[in-house]
C-alpha positions as protocol buffer text, in pm:
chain_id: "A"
residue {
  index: 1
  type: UNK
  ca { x: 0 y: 0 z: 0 }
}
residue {
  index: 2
  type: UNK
  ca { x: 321 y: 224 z: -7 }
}
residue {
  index: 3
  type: UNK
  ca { x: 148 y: 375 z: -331 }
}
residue {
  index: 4
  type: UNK
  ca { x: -124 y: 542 z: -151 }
}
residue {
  index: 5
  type: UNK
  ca { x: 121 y: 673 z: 137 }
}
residue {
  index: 6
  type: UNK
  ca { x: 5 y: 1092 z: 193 }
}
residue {
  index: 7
  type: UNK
  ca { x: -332 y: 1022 z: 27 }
}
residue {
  index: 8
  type: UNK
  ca { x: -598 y: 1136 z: 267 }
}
residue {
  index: 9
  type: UNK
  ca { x: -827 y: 939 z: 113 }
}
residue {
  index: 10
  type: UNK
  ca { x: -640 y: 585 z: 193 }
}
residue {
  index: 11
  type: UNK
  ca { x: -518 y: 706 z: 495 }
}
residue {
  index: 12
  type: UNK
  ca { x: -880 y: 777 z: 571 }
}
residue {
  index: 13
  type: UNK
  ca { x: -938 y: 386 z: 487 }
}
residue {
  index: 14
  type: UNK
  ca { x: -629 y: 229 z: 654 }
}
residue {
  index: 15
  type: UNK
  ca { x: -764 y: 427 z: 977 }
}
residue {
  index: 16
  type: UNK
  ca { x: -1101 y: 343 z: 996 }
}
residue {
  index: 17
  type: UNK
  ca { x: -1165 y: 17 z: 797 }
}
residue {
  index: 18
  type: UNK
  ca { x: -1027 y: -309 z: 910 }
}
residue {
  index: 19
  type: UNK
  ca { x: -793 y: -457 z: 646 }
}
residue {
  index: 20
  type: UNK
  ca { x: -1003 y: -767 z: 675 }
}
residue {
  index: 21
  type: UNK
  ca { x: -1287 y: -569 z: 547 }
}
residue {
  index: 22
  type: UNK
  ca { x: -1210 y: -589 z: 218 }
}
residue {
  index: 23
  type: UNK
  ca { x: -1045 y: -902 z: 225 }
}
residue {
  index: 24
  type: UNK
  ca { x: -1379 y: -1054 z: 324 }
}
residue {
  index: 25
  type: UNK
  ca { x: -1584 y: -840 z: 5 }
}
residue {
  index: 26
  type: UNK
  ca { x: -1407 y: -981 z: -228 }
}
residue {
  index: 27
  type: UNK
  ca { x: -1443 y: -1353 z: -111 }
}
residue {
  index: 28
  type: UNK
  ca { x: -1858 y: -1265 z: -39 }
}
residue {
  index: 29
  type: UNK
  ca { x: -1871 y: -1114 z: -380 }
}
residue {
  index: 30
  type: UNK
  ca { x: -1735 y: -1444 z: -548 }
}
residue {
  index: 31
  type: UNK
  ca { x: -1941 y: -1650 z: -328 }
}
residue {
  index: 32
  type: UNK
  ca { x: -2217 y: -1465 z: -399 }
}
residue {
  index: 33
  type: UNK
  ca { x: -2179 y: -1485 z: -770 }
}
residue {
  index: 34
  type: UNK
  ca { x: -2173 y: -1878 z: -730 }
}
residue {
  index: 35
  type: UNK
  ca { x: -2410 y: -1954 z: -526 }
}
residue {
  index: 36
  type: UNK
  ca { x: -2691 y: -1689 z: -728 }
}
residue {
  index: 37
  type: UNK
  ca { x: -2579 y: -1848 z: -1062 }
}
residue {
  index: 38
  type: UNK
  ca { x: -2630 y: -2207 z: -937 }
}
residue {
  index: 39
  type: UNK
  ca { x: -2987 y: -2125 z: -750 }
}
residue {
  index: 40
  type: UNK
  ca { x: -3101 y: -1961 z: -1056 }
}
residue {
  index: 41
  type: UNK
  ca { x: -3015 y: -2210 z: -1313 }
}
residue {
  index: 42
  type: UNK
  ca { x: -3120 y: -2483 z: -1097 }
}
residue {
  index: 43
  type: UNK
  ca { x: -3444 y: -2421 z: -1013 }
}
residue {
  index: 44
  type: UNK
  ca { x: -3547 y: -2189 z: -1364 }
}
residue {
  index: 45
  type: UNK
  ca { x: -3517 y: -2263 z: -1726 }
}
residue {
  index: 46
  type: UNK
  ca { x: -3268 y: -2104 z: -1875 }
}
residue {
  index: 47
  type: UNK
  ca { x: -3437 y: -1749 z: -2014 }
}
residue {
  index: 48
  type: UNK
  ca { x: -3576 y: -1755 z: -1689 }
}
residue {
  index: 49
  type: UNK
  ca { x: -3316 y: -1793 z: -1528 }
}
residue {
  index: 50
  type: UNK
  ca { x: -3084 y: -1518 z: -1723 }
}
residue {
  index: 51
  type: UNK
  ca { x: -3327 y: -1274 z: -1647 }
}
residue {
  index: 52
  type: UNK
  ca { x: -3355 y: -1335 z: -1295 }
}
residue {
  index: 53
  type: UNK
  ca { x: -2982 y: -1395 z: -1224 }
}
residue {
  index: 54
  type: UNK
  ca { x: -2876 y: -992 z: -1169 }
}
residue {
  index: 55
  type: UNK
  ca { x: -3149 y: -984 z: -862 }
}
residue {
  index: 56
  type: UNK
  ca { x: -3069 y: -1266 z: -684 }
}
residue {
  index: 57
  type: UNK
  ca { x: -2658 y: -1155 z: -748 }
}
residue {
  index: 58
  type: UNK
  ca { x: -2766 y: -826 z: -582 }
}
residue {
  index: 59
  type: UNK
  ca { x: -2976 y: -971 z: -304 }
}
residue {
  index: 60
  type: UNK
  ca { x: -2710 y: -1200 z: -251 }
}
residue {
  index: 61
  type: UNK
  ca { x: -2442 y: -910 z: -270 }
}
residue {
  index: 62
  type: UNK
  ca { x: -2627 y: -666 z: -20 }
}
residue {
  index: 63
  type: UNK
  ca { x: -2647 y: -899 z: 237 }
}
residue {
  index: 64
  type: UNK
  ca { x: -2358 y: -1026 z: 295 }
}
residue {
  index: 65
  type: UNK
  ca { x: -2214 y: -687 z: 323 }
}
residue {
  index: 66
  type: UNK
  ca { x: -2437 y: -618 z: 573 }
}
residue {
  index: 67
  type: UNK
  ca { x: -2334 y: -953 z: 762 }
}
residue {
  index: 68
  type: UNK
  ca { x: -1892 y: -849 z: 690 }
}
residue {
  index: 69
  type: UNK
  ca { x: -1932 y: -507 z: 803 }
}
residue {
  index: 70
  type: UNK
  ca { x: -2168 y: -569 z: 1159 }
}
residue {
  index: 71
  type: UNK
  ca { x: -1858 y: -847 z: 1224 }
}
residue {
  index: 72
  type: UNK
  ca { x: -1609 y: -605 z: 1123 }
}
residue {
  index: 73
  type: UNK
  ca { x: -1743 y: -304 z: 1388 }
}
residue {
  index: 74
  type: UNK
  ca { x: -1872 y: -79 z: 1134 }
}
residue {
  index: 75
  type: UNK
  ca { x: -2225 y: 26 z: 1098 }
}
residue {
  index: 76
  type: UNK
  ca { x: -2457 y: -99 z: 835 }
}
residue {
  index: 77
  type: UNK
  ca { x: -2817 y: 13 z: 738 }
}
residue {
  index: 78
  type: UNK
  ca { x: -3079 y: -86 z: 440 }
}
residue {
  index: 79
  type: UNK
  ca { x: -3234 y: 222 z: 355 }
}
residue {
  index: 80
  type: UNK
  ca { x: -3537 y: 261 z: 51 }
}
residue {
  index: 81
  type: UNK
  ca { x: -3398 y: 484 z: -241 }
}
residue {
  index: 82
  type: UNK
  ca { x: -3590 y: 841 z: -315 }
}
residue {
  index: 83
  type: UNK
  ca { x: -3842 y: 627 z: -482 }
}
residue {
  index: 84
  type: UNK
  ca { x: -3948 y: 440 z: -212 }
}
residue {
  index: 85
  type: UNK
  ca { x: -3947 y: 110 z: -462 }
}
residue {
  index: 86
  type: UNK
  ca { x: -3590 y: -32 z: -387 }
}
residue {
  index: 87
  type: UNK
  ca { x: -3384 y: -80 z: -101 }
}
residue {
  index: 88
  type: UNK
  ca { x: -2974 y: -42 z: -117 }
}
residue {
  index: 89
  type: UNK
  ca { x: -2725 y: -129 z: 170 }
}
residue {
  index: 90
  type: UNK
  ca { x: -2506 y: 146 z: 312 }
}
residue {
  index: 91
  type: UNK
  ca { x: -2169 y: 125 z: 501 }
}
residue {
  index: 92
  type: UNK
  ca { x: -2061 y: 375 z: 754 }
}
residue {
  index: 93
  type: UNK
  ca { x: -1763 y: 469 z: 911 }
}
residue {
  index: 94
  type: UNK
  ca { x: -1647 y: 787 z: 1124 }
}
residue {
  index: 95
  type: UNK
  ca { x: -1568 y: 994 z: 764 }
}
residue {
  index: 96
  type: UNK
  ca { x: -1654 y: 706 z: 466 }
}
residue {
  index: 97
  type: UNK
  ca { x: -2027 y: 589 z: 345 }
}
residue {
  index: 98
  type: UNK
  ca { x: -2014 y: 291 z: 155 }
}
residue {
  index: 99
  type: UNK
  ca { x: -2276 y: 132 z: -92 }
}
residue {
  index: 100
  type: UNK
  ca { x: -2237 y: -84 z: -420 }
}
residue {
  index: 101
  type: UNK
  ca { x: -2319 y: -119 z: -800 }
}
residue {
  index: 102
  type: UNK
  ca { x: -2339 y: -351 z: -1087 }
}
residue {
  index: 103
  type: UNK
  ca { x: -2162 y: -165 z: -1352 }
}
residue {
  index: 104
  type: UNK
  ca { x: -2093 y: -338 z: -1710 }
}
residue {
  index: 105
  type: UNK
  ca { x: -1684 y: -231 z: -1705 }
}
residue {
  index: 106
  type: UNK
  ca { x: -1479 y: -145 z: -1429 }
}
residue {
  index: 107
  type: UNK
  ca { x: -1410 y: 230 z: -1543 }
}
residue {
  index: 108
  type: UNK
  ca { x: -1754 y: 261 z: -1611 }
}
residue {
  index: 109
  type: UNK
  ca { x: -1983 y: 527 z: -1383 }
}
residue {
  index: 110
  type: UNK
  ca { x: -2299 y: 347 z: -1198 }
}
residue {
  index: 111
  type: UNK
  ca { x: -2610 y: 477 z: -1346 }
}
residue {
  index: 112
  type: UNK
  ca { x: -2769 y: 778 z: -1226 }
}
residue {
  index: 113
  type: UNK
  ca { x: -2913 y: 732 z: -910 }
}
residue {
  index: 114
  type: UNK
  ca { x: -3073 y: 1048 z: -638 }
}
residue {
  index: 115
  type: UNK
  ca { x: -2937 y: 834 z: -373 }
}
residue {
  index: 116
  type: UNK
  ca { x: -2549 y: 819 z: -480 }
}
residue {
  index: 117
  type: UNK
  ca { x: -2598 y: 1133 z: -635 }
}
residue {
  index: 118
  type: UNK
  ca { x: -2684 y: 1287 z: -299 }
}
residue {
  index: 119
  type: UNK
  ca { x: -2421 y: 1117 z: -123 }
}
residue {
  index: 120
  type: UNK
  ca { x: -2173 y: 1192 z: -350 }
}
residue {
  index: 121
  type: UNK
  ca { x: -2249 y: 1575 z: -332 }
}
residue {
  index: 122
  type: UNK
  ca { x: -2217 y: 1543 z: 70 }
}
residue {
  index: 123
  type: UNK
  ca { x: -1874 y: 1366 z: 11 }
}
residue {
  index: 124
  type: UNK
  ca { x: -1542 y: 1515 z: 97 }
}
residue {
  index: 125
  type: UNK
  ca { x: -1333 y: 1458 z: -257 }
}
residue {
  index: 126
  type: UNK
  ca { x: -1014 y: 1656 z: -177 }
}
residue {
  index: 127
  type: UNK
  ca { x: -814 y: 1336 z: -188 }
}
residue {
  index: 128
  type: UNK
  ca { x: -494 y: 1544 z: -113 }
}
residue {
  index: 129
  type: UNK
  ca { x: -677 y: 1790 z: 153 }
}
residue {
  index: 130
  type: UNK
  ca { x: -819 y: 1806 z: 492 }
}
residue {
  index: 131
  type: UNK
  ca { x: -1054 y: 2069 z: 414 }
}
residue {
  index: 132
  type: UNK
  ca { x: -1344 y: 2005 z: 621 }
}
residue {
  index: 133
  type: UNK
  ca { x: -1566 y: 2276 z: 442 }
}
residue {
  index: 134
  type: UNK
  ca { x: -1602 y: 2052 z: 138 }
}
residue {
  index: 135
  type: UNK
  ca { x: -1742 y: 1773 z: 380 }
}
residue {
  index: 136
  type: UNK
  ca { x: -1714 y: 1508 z: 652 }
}
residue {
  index: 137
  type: UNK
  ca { x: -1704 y: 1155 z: 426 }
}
residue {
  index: 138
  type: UNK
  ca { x: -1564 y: 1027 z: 156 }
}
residue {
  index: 139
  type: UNK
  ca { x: -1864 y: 798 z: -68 }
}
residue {
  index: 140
  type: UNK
  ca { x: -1689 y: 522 z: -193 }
}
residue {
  index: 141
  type: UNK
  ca { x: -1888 y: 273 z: -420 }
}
residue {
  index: 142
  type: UNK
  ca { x: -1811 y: -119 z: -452 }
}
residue {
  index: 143
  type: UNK
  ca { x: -1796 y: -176 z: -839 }
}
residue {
  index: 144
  type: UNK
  ca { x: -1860 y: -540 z: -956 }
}
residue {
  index: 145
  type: UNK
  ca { x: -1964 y: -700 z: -1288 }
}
residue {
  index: 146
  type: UNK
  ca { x: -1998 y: -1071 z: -1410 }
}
residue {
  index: 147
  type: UNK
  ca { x: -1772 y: -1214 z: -1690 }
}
residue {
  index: 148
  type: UNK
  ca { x: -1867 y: -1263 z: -1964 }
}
residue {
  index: 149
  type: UNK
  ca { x: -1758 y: -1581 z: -2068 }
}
residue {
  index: 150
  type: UNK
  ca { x: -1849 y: -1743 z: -1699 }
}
residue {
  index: 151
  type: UNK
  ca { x: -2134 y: -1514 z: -1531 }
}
residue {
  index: 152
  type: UNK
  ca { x: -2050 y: -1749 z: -1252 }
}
residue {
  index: 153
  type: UNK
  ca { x: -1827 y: -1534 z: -1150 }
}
residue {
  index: 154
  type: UNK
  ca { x: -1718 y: -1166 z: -1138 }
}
residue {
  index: 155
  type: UNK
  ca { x: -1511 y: -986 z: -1373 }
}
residue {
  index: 156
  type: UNK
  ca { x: -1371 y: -728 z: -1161 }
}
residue {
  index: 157
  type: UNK
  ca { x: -1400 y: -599 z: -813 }
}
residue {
  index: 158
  type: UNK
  ca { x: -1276 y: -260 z: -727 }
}
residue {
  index: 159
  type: UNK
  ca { x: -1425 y: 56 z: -486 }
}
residue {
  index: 160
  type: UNK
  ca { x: -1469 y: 369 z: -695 }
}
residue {
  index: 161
  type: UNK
  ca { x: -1494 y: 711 z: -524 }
}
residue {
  index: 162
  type: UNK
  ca { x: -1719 y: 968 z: -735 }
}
residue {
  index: 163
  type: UNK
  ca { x: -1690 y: 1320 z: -824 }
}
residue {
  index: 164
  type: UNK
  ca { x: -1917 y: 1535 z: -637 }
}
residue {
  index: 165
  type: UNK
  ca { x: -2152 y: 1561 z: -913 }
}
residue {
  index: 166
  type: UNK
  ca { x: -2119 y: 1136 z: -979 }
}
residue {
  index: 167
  type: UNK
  ca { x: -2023 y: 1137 z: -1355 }
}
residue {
  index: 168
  type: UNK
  ca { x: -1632 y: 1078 z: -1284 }
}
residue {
  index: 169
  type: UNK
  ca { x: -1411 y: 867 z: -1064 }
}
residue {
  index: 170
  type: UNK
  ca { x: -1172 y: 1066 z: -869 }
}
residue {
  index: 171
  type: UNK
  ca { x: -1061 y: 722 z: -745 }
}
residue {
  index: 172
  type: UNK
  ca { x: -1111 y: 419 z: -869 }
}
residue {
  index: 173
  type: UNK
  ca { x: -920 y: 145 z: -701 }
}
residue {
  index: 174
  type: UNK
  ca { x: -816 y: -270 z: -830 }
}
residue {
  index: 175
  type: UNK
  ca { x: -886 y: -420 z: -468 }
}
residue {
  index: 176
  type: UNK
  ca { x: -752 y: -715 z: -520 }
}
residue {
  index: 177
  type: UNK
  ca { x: -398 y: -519 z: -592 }
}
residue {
  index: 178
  type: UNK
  ca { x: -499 y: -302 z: -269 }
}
residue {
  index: 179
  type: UNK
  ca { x: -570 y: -605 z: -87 }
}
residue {
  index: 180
  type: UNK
  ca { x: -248 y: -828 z: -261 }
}
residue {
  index: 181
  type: UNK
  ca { x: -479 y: -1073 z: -325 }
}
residue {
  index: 182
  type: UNK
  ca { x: -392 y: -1428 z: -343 }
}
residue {
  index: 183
  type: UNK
  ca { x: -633 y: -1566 z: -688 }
}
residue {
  index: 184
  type: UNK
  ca { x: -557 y: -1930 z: -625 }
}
residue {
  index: 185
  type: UNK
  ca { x: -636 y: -1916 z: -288 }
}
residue {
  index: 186
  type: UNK
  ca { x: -922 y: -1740 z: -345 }
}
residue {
  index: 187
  type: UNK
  ca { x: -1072 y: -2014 z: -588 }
}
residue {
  index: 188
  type: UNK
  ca { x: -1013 y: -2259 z: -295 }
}
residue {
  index: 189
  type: UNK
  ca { x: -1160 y: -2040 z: -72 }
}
residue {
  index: 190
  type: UNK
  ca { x: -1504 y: -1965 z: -266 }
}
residue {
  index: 191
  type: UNK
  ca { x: -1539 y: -2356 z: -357 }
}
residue {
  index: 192
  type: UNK
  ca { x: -1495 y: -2498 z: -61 }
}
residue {
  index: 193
  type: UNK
  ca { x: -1758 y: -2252 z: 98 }
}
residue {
  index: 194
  type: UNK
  ca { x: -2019 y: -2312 z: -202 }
}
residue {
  index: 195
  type: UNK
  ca { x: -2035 y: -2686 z: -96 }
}
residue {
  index: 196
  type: UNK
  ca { x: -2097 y: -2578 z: 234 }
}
residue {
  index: 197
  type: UNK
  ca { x: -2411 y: -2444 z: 130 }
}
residue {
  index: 198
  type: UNK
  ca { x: -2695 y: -2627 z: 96 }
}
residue {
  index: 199
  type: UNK
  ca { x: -2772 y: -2763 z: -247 }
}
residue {
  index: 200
  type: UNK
  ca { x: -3100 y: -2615 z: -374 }
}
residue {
  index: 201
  type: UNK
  ca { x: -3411 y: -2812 z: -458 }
}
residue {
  index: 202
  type: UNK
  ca { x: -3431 y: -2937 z: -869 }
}
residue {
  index: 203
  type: UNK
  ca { x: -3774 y: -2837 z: -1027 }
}
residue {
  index: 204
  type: UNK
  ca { x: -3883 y: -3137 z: -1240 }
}
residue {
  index: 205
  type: UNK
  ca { x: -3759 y: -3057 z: -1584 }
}
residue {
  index: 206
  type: UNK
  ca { x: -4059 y: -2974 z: -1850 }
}
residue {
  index: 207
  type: UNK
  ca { x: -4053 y: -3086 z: -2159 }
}
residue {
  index: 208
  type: UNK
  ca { x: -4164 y: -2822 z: -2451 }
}
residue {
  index: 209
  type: UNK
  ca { x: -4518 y: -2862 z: -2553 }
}
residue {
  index: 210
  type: UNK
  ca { x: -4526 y: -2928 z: -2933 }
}
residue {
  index: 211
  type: UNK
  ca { x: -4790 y: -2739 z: -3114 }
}
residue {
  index: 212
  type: UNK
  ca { x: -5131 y: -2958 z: -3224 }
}
């Protein structure tokens, strides 16, 4: 992490967020992919199945980092977005907010949302500065997106930090290079706890009705 040595923003991060934190994202966000994948194809046909895969990788997603960060000390919430219709996870620390996004590359912005949009204006985004007029947190947003050869599993993983008006990244960070993630072990890792899992019920297949 030598690299990000007189940032405030990582300083911010080393301070405040256990370096098990994000550690533990990236193995829940693998999991997560893995186990939604398998649930969805088991139990749907496949164009079923497709469509319903991105919501039960989100439910999945939102969950379990509410479950890493209340067993990490830091203070999670699900809160309903400005149109009362969806809710979102958020991630709190002394000075950083945390939520996450789908996004289809990992330089690409998260669509426009009031939520992030509000947080992000309330953000402090002086990476290099302690000025406290510009705000008390920094918004940082957990980017993921499946592969596309093996939706089974996600592409990227990284935590972008938004411009105040949330149509740049001032930051846009590779965790598992922040983390010096170990890829093998991680493969281990997310098997070994998708067997743990219970295996999910088979629907009787259907064959297709021929027309009279």
């Amino acid at each position: 992490m030598t690299k990000y040595e007189g940032n405030v923003l990582f300083s911010v991060l080393e301070a405040e967020v256990p370096e098990s934190f994000f550690s533990s994202v990236i193995r829940s966000f693998w999991t997560a992919y893995e186990v939604a994948h398998n649930l969805a194809f088991a139990n749907h046909a496949p164009p079923e199945a497709h469509d319903l895969l991105p919501y039960l990788r989100r439910a999945k997603i939102e969950e379990s980092l509410r479950d890493i960060a209340s067993r990490s000390g830091l203070l999670t919430t699900y809160e309903k977005n400005e149109g009362k219709n969806a809710w979102y996870t958020q991630i709190q620390t002394s000075n950083c907010v945390f939520t996450a996004s789908s996004v289809e590359g990992p330089q690409q912005m998260v669509r426009s949302a009031i939520f992030r949009e509000t947080l992000a204006a309330s953000a402090q985004l002086s990476l290099f500065s302690s000025n406290e007029e510009e705000g008390k947190a920094f918004y940082g947003i957990f980017l993921h997106g499946p592969d596309v050869l093996e939706p089974s599993r996600p592409a990227f993983i990284r935590l972008g930090f938004p411009s105040k008006d949330c149509k740049s990244w001032v930051e846009n960070i590779d965790l598992y290079i922040y983390c010096n993630f170990d890829m093998k072990q991680l493969l281990t890792e997310v098997a070994e706890e998708c067997v743990e899992i219970a295996s999910p019920v088979l629907l009787p297949s259907v064959g297709v009705r021929k027309k009279a």
